[in-house]
Amino acid sequence: MDKLSEEVVRRTTLLFDATKPKAGEMEVILGAGESGILLHEAMGHAFEADFNRKKTSIFSDKMGQKIAENFVTIIDDGTLNGNRGAINVDDEGNPTEKTVLVKDGVLSSYLHDRISADYYKVKPTGNGRRQDFRNIPIPRMRSTYMENGPHKKEEIIASVKNGIYVDNFSNGQVNIGAGDFTFFVKFGYLIENGKLTRPIKDINIIGNGPQALADIVMVADDKMLSDAAGTCGKDGQGVPVTMGMPTVKVKKLTVGGINS
């Protein structure tokens, strides 16, 4: 609790001096942990097999294809003991597992319930989840995260001449099929000549999830799961989930700031 209070006070103090960057496309560093919300919303949903079975996901014809750099591996895991996204079995009775969605940049699995597993002639992955007995199970995420990469956080920051560092988001909107997104950034920093400088606030980052995944050019070794009490909504159902990622660099996202 003391750590949380100290962080709230620190960020609130910094916000008094916060500014906005110039609007436009720029390099964006997504900080470890909380940035997993973008991985979950803008990319993770597109891996759910019902969207792919219905051909509404941009990944529906990408199985076995390279969709990211070699150092990008994405997991959906129901086996993390004590984790908010952990389950023993899914709501169809299938055992949970650690499902590798993207391995070394290659799309290797969707998230399946029994219906989609039968359609694709694969075994269920333990992702058939429902809010309660009034609802039917559908493919849902559990704990979705990106594995560590080969870079250091400091190295990633130093590689950016003009960009932003963000790790604190609030609301956002996502077109799950195409993956287009906009997220509101509550707090971050300008990056100027490889250094974090002035704090920034109240901006949007806009992009496309699959394209942002392809545009990840550096991944750090500091993977962190968010400690937020996440609940994912889909088809009117909410289920508990977790998300996380290491620090990553996306070579190009649109930042909504001050028009020059």
mmCIF file of C-alpha atoms in Angstrom:
data_model
loop_
_atom_site.group_PDB
_atom_site.id
_atom_site.type_symbol
_atom_site.label_atom_id
_atom_site.label_comp_id
_atom_site.label_asym_id
_atom_site.label_seq_id
_atom_site.Cartn_x
_atom_site.Cartn_y
_atom_site.Cartn_z
ATOM 1 C CA MET A 1 0.000 0.000 0.000
ATOM 2 C CA ASP A 2 2.868 2.397 0.820
ATOM 3 C CA LYS A 3 4.449 1.705 -2.574
ATOM 4 C CA LEU A 4 1.156 2.400 -4.351
ATOM 5 C CA SER A 5 0.616 5.634 -2.404
ATOM 6 C CA GLU A 6 4.128 6.852 -3.143
ATOM 7 C CA GLU A 7 3.678 6.191 -6.868
ATOM 8 C CA VAL A 8 0.348 8.064 -6.939
ATOM 9 C CA VAL A 9 1.894 11.069 -5.197
ATOM 10 C CA ARG A 10 4.946 11.018 -7.501
ATOM 11 C CA ARG A 11 2.894 10.934 -10.695
ATOM 12 C CA THR A 12 0.423 13.544 -9.470
ATOM 13 C CA THR A 13 3.315 15.903 -8.700
ATOM 14 C CA LEU A 14 4.831 15.368 -12.140
ATOM 15 C CA LEU A 15 1.511 16.054 -13.874
ATOM 16 C CA PHE A 16 1.644 19.682 -12.758
ATOM 17 C CA ASP A 17 4.542 20.170 -15.199
ATOM 18 C CA ALA A 18 3.274 17.822 -17.899
ATOM 19 C CA THR A 19 3.004 18.935 -21.511
ATOM 20 C CA LYS A 20 1.817 17.467 -24.816
ATOM 21 C CA PRO A 21 4.033 16.396 -27.719
ATOM 22 C CA LYS A 22 3.514 17.567 -31.268
ATOM 23 C CA ALA A 23 0.929 15.450 -33.070
ATOM 24 C CA GLY A 24 2.048 12.998 -35.741
ATOM 25 C CA GLU A 25 3.713 9.659 -36.346
ATOM 26 C CA MET A 26 6.655 8.836 -34.115
ATOM 27 C CA GLU A 27 8.480 6.074 -32.316
ATOM 28 C CA VAL A 28 6.650 4.903 -29.207
ATOM 29 C CA ILE A 29 8.053 2.922 -26.297
ATOM 30 C CA LEU A 30 5.451 0.914 -24.397
ATOM 31 C CA GLY A 31 6.516 0.417 -20.794
ATOM 32 C CA ALA A 32 6.522 -2.974 -19.076
ATOM 33 C CA GLY A 33 3.401 -4.185 -17.313
ATOM 34 C CA GLU A 34 0.484 -1.816 -17.829
ATOM 35 C CA SER A 35 1.063 -1.559 -21.588
ATOM 36 C CA GLY A 36 -0.180 -5.130 -21.757
ATOM 37 C CA ILE A 37 -3.657 -3.611 -22.128
ATOM 38 C CA LEU A 38 -2.741 -2.768 -25.723
ATOM 39 C CA LEU A 39 -1.447 -6.307 -26.309
ATOM 40 C CA HIS A 40 -4.699 -7.697 -24.904
ATOM 41 C CA GLU A 41 -7.176 -5.412 -26.651
ATOM 42 C CA ALA A 42 -5.573 -4.589 -29.996
ATOM 43 C CA MET A 43 -3.854 -7.937 -30.646
ATOM 44 C CA GLY A 44 -5.084 -10.639 -28.253
ATOM 45 C CA HIS A 45 -8.731 -10.581 -29.271
ATOM 46 C CA ALA A 46 -7.727 -11.127 -32.886
ATOM 47 C CA PHE A 47 -6.198 -14.480 -31.819
ATOM 48 C CA GLU A 48 -9.520 -15.765 -30.435
ATOM 49 C CA ALA A 49 -10.612 -18.600 -32.710
ATOM 50 C CA ASP A 50 -14.264 -17.604 -33.151
ATOM 51 C CA PHE A 51 -13.213 -14.362 -34.864
ATOM 52 C CA ASN A 52 -10.886 -16.364 -37.114
ATOM 53 C CA ARG A 53 -13.445 -19.095 -37.820
ATOM 54 C CA LYS A 54 -15.873 -16.383 -38.943
ATOM 55 C CA LYS A 55 -13.108 -14.689 -41.007
ATOM 56 C CA THR A 56 -13.508 -11.381 -39.146
ATOM 57 C CA SER A 57 -9.989 -11.390 -37.684
ATOM 58 C CA ILE A 58 -7.097 -10.097 -39.732
ATOM 59 C CA PHE A 59 -5.198 -13.246 -38.642
ATOM 60 C CA SER A 60 -7.753 -15.695 -40.096
ATOM 61 C CA ASP A 61 -5.447 -16.652 -42.998
ATOM 62 C CA LYS A 62 -2.107 -16.137 -41.238
ATOM 63 C CA MET A 63 -1.603 -19.430 -39.360
ATOM 64 C CA GLY A 64 2.002 -20.554 -39.662
ATOM 65 C CA GLN A 65 3.060 -17.242 -41.145
ATOM 66 C CA LYS A 66 5.553 -14.703 -39.808
ATOM 67 C CA ILE A 67 3.666 -11.782 -38.254
ATOM 68 C CA ALA A 68 6.382 -10.232 -36.042
ATOM 69 C CA GLU A 69 10.130 -10.118 -35.486
ATOM 70 C CA ASN A 70 11.950 -13.289 -34.440
ATOM 71 C CA PHE A 71 12.273 -12.111 -30.827
ATOM 72 C CA VAL A 72 8.489 -11.711 -30.339
ATOM 73 C CA THR A 73 6.726 -14.553 -28.504
ATOM 74 C CA ILE A 74 3.187 -14.132 -27.137
ATOM 75 C CA ILE A 75 1.579 -16.451 -24.578
ATOM 76 C CA ASP A 76 -1.912 -16.936 -23.188
ATOM 77 C CA ASP A 77 -1.539 -18.826 -19.934
ATOM 78 C CA GLY A 78 -4.142 -20.257 -17.584
ATOM 79 C CA THR A 79 -1.642 -22.059 -15.337
ATOM 80 C CA LEU A 80 -0.119 -19.166 -13.343
ATOM 81 C CA ASN A 81 -0.838 -20.031 -9.722
ATOM 82 C CA GLY A 82 -2.757 -17.291 -7.909
ATOM 83 C CA ASN A 83 -3.057 -15.166 -11.039
ATOM 84 C CA ARG A 84 -6.349 -13.424 -11.802
ATOM 85 C CA GLY A 85 -6.496 -15.126 -15.207
ATOM 86 C CA ALA A 86 -5.695 -18.605 -13.842
ATOM 87 C CA ILE A 87 -8.218 -21.456 -14.145
ATOM 88 C CA ASN A 88 -8.041 -25.190 -13.422
ATOM 89 C CA VAL A 89 -10.359 -26.145 -16.279
ATOM 90 C CA ASP A 90 -12.334 -23.984 -18.673
ATOM 91 C CA ASP A 91 -16.135 -23.821 -18.627
ATOM 92 C CA GLU A 92 -16.373 -26.738 -21.052
ATOM 93 C CA GLY A 93 -14.316 -29.010 -18.800
ATOM 94 C CA ASN A 94 -11.108 -28.787 -20.819
ATOM 95 C CA PRO A 95 -7.857 -28.611 -18.823
ATOM 96 C CA THR A 96 -6.085 -25.278 -18.866
ATOM 97 C CA GLU A 97 -2.656 -24.878 -20.429
ATOM 98 C CA LYS A 98 0.033 -22.457 -21.496
ATOM 99 C CA THR A 99 -0.854 -21.659 -25.123
ATOM 100 C CA VAL A 100 1.836 -20.207 -27.363
ATOM 101 C CA LEU A 101 0.070 -17.882 -29.798
ATOM 102 C CA VAL A 102 3.126 -16.397 -31.510
ATOM 103 C CA LYS A 103 6.458 -18.221 -31.331
ATOM 104 C CA ASP A 104 9.581 -16.461 -32.572
ATOM 105 C CA GLY A 105 7.418 -14.150 -34.671
ATOM 106 C CA VAL A 106 5.294 -16.911 -36.259
ATOM 107 C CA LEU A 107 1.555 -17.325 -35.590
ATOM 108 C CA SER A 108 1.305 -20.818 -34.064
ATOM 109 C CA SER A 109 -2.135 -21.102 -32.411
ATOM 110 C CA TYR A 110 -5.513 -19.490 -31.879
ATOM 111 C CA LEU A 111 -7.434 -19.568 -28.594
ATOM 112 C CA HIS A 112 -9.980 -22.380 -28.916
ATOM 113 C CA ASP A 113 -13.199 -23.566 -27.375
ATOM 114 C CA ARG A 114 -14.703 -26.927 -28.394
ATOM 115 C CA ILE A 115 -16.555 -25.500 -31.418
ATOM 116 C CA SER A 116 -13.514 -23.860 -32.970
ATOM 117 C CA ALA A 117 -11.232 -26.778 -32.070
ATOM 118 C CA ASP A 118 -13.567 -29.129 -33.926
ATOM 119 C CA TYR A 119 -13.689 -26.735 -36.883
ATOM 120 C CA TYR A 120 -9.891 -26.495 -37.116
ATOM 121 C CA LYS A 121 -9.344 -30.189 -36.201
ATOM 122 C CA VAL A 122 -7.124 -29.359 -33.222
ATOM 123 C CA LYS A 123 -7.493 -29.958 -29.493
ATOM 124 C CA PRO A 124 -9.172 -27.269 -27.330
ATOM 125 C CA THR A 125 -6.728 -24.935 -25.606
ATOM 126 C CA GLY A 126 -8.804 -24.462 -22.445
ATOM 127 C CA ASN A 127 -10.137 -21.036 -23.474
ATOM 128 C CA GLY A 128 -13.862 -21.838 -23.546
ATOM 129 C CA ARG A 129 -15.016 -19.416 -20.842
ATOM 130 C CA ARG A 130 -18.287 -17.854 -19.780
ATOM 131 C CA GLN A 131 -19.364 -15.282 -17.238
ATOM 132 C CA ASP A 132 -21.890 -17.553 -15.509
ATOM 133 C CA PHE A 133 -24.374 -20.350 -16.105
ATOM 134 C CA ARG A 134 -26.694 -18.021 -18.034
ATOM 135 C CA ASN A 135 -24.155 -17.662 -20.861
ATOM 136 C CA ILE A 136 -22.506 -19.988 -23.366
ATOM 137 C CA PRO A 137 -18.739 -20.563 -23.363
ATOM 138 C CA ILE A 138 -16.787 -18.722 -26.069
ATOM 139 C CA PRO A 139 -13.049 -18.346 -26.729
ATOM 140 C CA ARG A 140 -11.638 -15.948 -24.133
ATOM 141 C CA MET A 141 -8.192 -14.919 -22.970
ATOM 142 C CA ARG A 142 -6.751 -15.819 -19.556
ATOM 143 C CA SER A 143 -3.358 -14.246 -18.781
ATOM 144 C CA THR A 144 -1.936 -12.819 -22.008
ATOM 145 C CA TYR A 145 1.628 -11.565 -22.144
ATOM 146 C CA MET A 146 4.710 -11.166 -24.303
ATOM 147 C CA GLU A 147 7.886 -13.000 -23.341
ATOM 148 C CA ASN A 148 11.208 -11.270 -22.708
ATOM 149 C CA GLY A 149 13.345 -10.175 -25.636
ATOM 150 C CA PRO A 150 17.078 -9.624 -26.171
ATOM 151 C CA HIS A 151 17.298 -5.898 -25.398
ATOM 152 C CA LYS A 152 17.649 -3.720 -22.307
ATOM 153 C CA LYS A 153 15.170 -0.998 -21.351
ATOM 154 C CA GLU A 154 17.945 1.584 -21.247
ATOM 155 C CA GLU A 155 19.146 0.489 -24.686
ATOM 156 C CA ILE A 156 15.639 0.898 -26.115
ATOM 157 C CA ILE A 157 15.204 4.395 -24.701
ATOM 158 C CA ALA A 158 18.638 5.429 -25.930
ATOM 159 C CA SER A 159 17.722 4.331 -29.480
ATOM 160 C CA VAL A 160 14.913 6.909 -29.819
ATOM 161 C CA LYS A 161 15.765 10.414 -31.022
ATOM 162 C CA ASN A 162 12.256 11.848 -30.963
ATOM 163 C CA GLY A 163 9.347 9.907 -29.494
ATOM 164 C CA ILE A 164 7.365 9.123 -26.371
ATOM 165 C CA TYR A 165 7.426 6.615 -23.526
ATOM 166 C CA VAL A 166 4.003 5.538 -22.216
ATOM 167 C CA ASP A 167 2.966 3.058 -19.550
ATOM 168 C CA ASN A 168 -0.258 4.362 -18.041
ATOM 169 C CA PHE A 169 -3.500 4.082 -19.992
ATOM 170 C CA SER A 170 -7.179 4.603 -19.309
ATOM 171 C CA ASN A 171 -9.973 3.990 -21.776
ATOM 172 C CA GLY A 172 -9.594 2.966 -25.396
ATOM 173 C CA GLN A 173 -11.499 1.742 -28.412
ATOM 174 C CA VAL A 174 -10.660 -1.228 -30.636
ATOM 175 C CA ASN A 175 -12.085 -2.606 -33.868
ATOM 176 C CA ILE A 176 -11.393 -6.262 -33.119
ATOM 177 C CA GLY A 177 -11.682 -7.514 -36.705
ATOM 178 C CA ALA A 178 -9.278 -5.077 -38.316
ATOM 179 C CA GLY A 179 -7.380 -4.321 -35.102
ATOM 180 C CA ASP A 180 -7.591 -0.529 -35.398
ATOM 181 C CA PHE A 181 -7.268 1.119 -31.980
ATOM 182 C CA THR A 182 -7.046 4.349 -30.072
ATOM 183 C CA PHE A 183 -5.921 4.482 -26.434
ATOM 184 C CA PHE A 184 -5.928 7.417 -24.051
ATOM 185 C CA VAL A 185 -2.579 7.883 -22.306
ATOM 186 C CA LYS A 186 -2.845 9.307 -18.802
ATOM 187 C CA PHE A 187 0.885 9.655 -18.242
ATOM 188 C CA GLY A 188 4.218 9.254 -19.997
ATOM 189 C CA TYR A 189 7.385 11.061 -21.027
ATOM 190 C CA LEU A 190 8.848 12.736 -24.061
ATOM 191 C CA ILE A 191 11.999 11.075 -25.385
ATOM 192 C CA GLU A 192 14.506 13.520 -26.802
ATOM 193 C CA ASN A 193 17.904 12.376 -28.085
ATOM 194 C CA GLY A 194 17.721 9.079 -26.230
ATOM 195 C CA LYS A 195 16.639 10.468 -22.857
ATOM 196 C CA LEU A 196 13.355 10.689 -20.958
ATOM 197 C CA THR A 197 12.718 14.396 -20.515
ATOM 198 C CA ARG A 198 9.417 16.174 -19.870
ATOM 199 C CA PRO A 199 6.324 14.350 -18.555
ATOM 200 C CA ILE A 200 3.305 14.213 -20.894
ATOM 201 C CA LYS A 201 -0.389 13.645 -20.240
ATOM 202 C CA ASP A 202 -3.825 13.453 -21.852
ATOM 203 C CA ILE A 203 -2.859 12.255 -25.316
ATOM 204 C CA ASN A 204 -4.070 9.474 -27.609
ATOM 205 C CA ILE A 205 -2.036 6.872 -29.428
ATOM 206 C CA ILE A 206 -3.656 5.562 -32.586
ATOM 207 C CA GLY A 207 -2.730 2.590 -34.731
ATOM 208 C CA ASN A 208 -3.506 -0.903 -35.910
ATOM 209 C CA GLY A 209 -2.791 -3.842 -33.617
ATOM 210 C CA PRO A 210 -1.428 -6.341 -36.173
ATOM 211 C CA GLN A 211 0.631 -3.587 -37.815
ATOM 212 C CA ALA A 212 1.946 -2.427 -34.435
ATOM 213 C CA LEU A 213 2.897 -6.035 -33.709
ATOM 214 C CA ALA A 214 4.812 -6.177 -36.985
ATOM 215 C CA ASP A 215 6.405 -2.803 -36.164
ATOM 216 C CA ILE A 216 7.857 -3.895 -32.807
ATOM 217 C CA VAL A 217 11.578 -3.547 -33.407
ATOM 218 C CA MET A 218 12.986 -3.997 -29.890
ATOM 219 C CA VAL A 219 11.832 -6.025 -26.856
ATOM 220 C CA ALA A 220 13.437 -5.739 -23.419
ATOM 221 C CA ASP A 221 14.126 -8.418 -20.807
ATOM 222 C CA ASP A 222 11.925 -6.878 -18.092
ATOM 223 C CA LYS A 223 8.588 -8.676 -18.532
ATOM 224 C CA MET A 224 5.995 -7.657 -15.967
ATOM 225 C CA LEU A 225 2.357 -8.618 -15.461
ATOM 226 C CA SER A 226 -0.067 -5.817 -14.690
ATOM 227 C CA ASP A 227 -1.373 -5.817 -11.124
ATOM 228 C CA ALA A 228 -4.675 -4.250 -12.203
ATOM 229 C CA ALA A 229 -7.905 -6.155 -11.519
ATOM 230 C CA GLY A 230 -8.747 -6.647 -15.186
ATOM 231 C CA THR A 231 -12.119 -7.841 -16.474
ATOM 232 C CA CYS A 232 -12.509 -8.485 -20.183
ATOM 233 C CA GLY A 233 -15.843 -7.860 -21.875
ATOM 234 C CA LYS A 234 -16.994 -9.749 -24.977
ATOM 235 C CA ASP A 235 -20.490 -10.472 -26.280
ATOM 236 C CA GLY A 236 -21.939 -9.032 -23.082
ATOM 237 C CA GLN A 237 -19.904 -11.349 -20.855
ATOM 238 C CA GLY A 238 -17.158 -10.340 -18.425
ATOM 239 C CA VAL A 239 -14.395 -12.671 -17.205
ATOM 240 C CA PRO A 240 -11.321 -12.003 -15.052
ATOM 241 C CA VAL A 241 -8.060 -11.693 -17.002
ATOM 242 C CA THR A 242 -4.475 -10.553 -16.633
ATOM 243 C CA MET A 243 -2.075 -9.046 -19.129
ATOM 244 C CA GLY A 244 1.512 -7.903 -19.317
ATOM 245 C CA MET A 245 4.595 -7.369 -21.425
ATOM 246 C CA PRO A 246 8.206 -6.210 -21.323
ATOM 247 C CA THR A 247 9.277 -2.765 -22.498
ATOM 248 C CA VAL A 248 8.940 -2.674 -26.294
ATOM 249 C CA LYS A 249 9.667 -0.184 -29.040
ATOM 250 C CA VAL A 250 7.165 0.315 -31.853
ATOM 251 C CA LYS A 251 8.798 2.087 -34.752
ATOM 252 C CA LYS A 252 5.688 4.062 -35.738
ATOM 253 C CA LEU A 253 2.370 5.002 -34.104
ATOM 254 C CA THR A 254 0.220 8.087 -34.506
ATOM 255 C CA VAL A 255 0.281 10.361 -31.454
ATOM 256 C CA GLY A 256 -2.476 12.870 -30.890
ATOM 257 C CA GLY A 257 -0.931 15.965 -29.338
ATOM 258 C CA ILE A 258 -0.411 19.612 -30.285
ATOM 259 C CA ASN A 259 -0.693 20.540 -33.932
ATOM 260 C CA SER A 260 2.513 22.191 -35.069
#
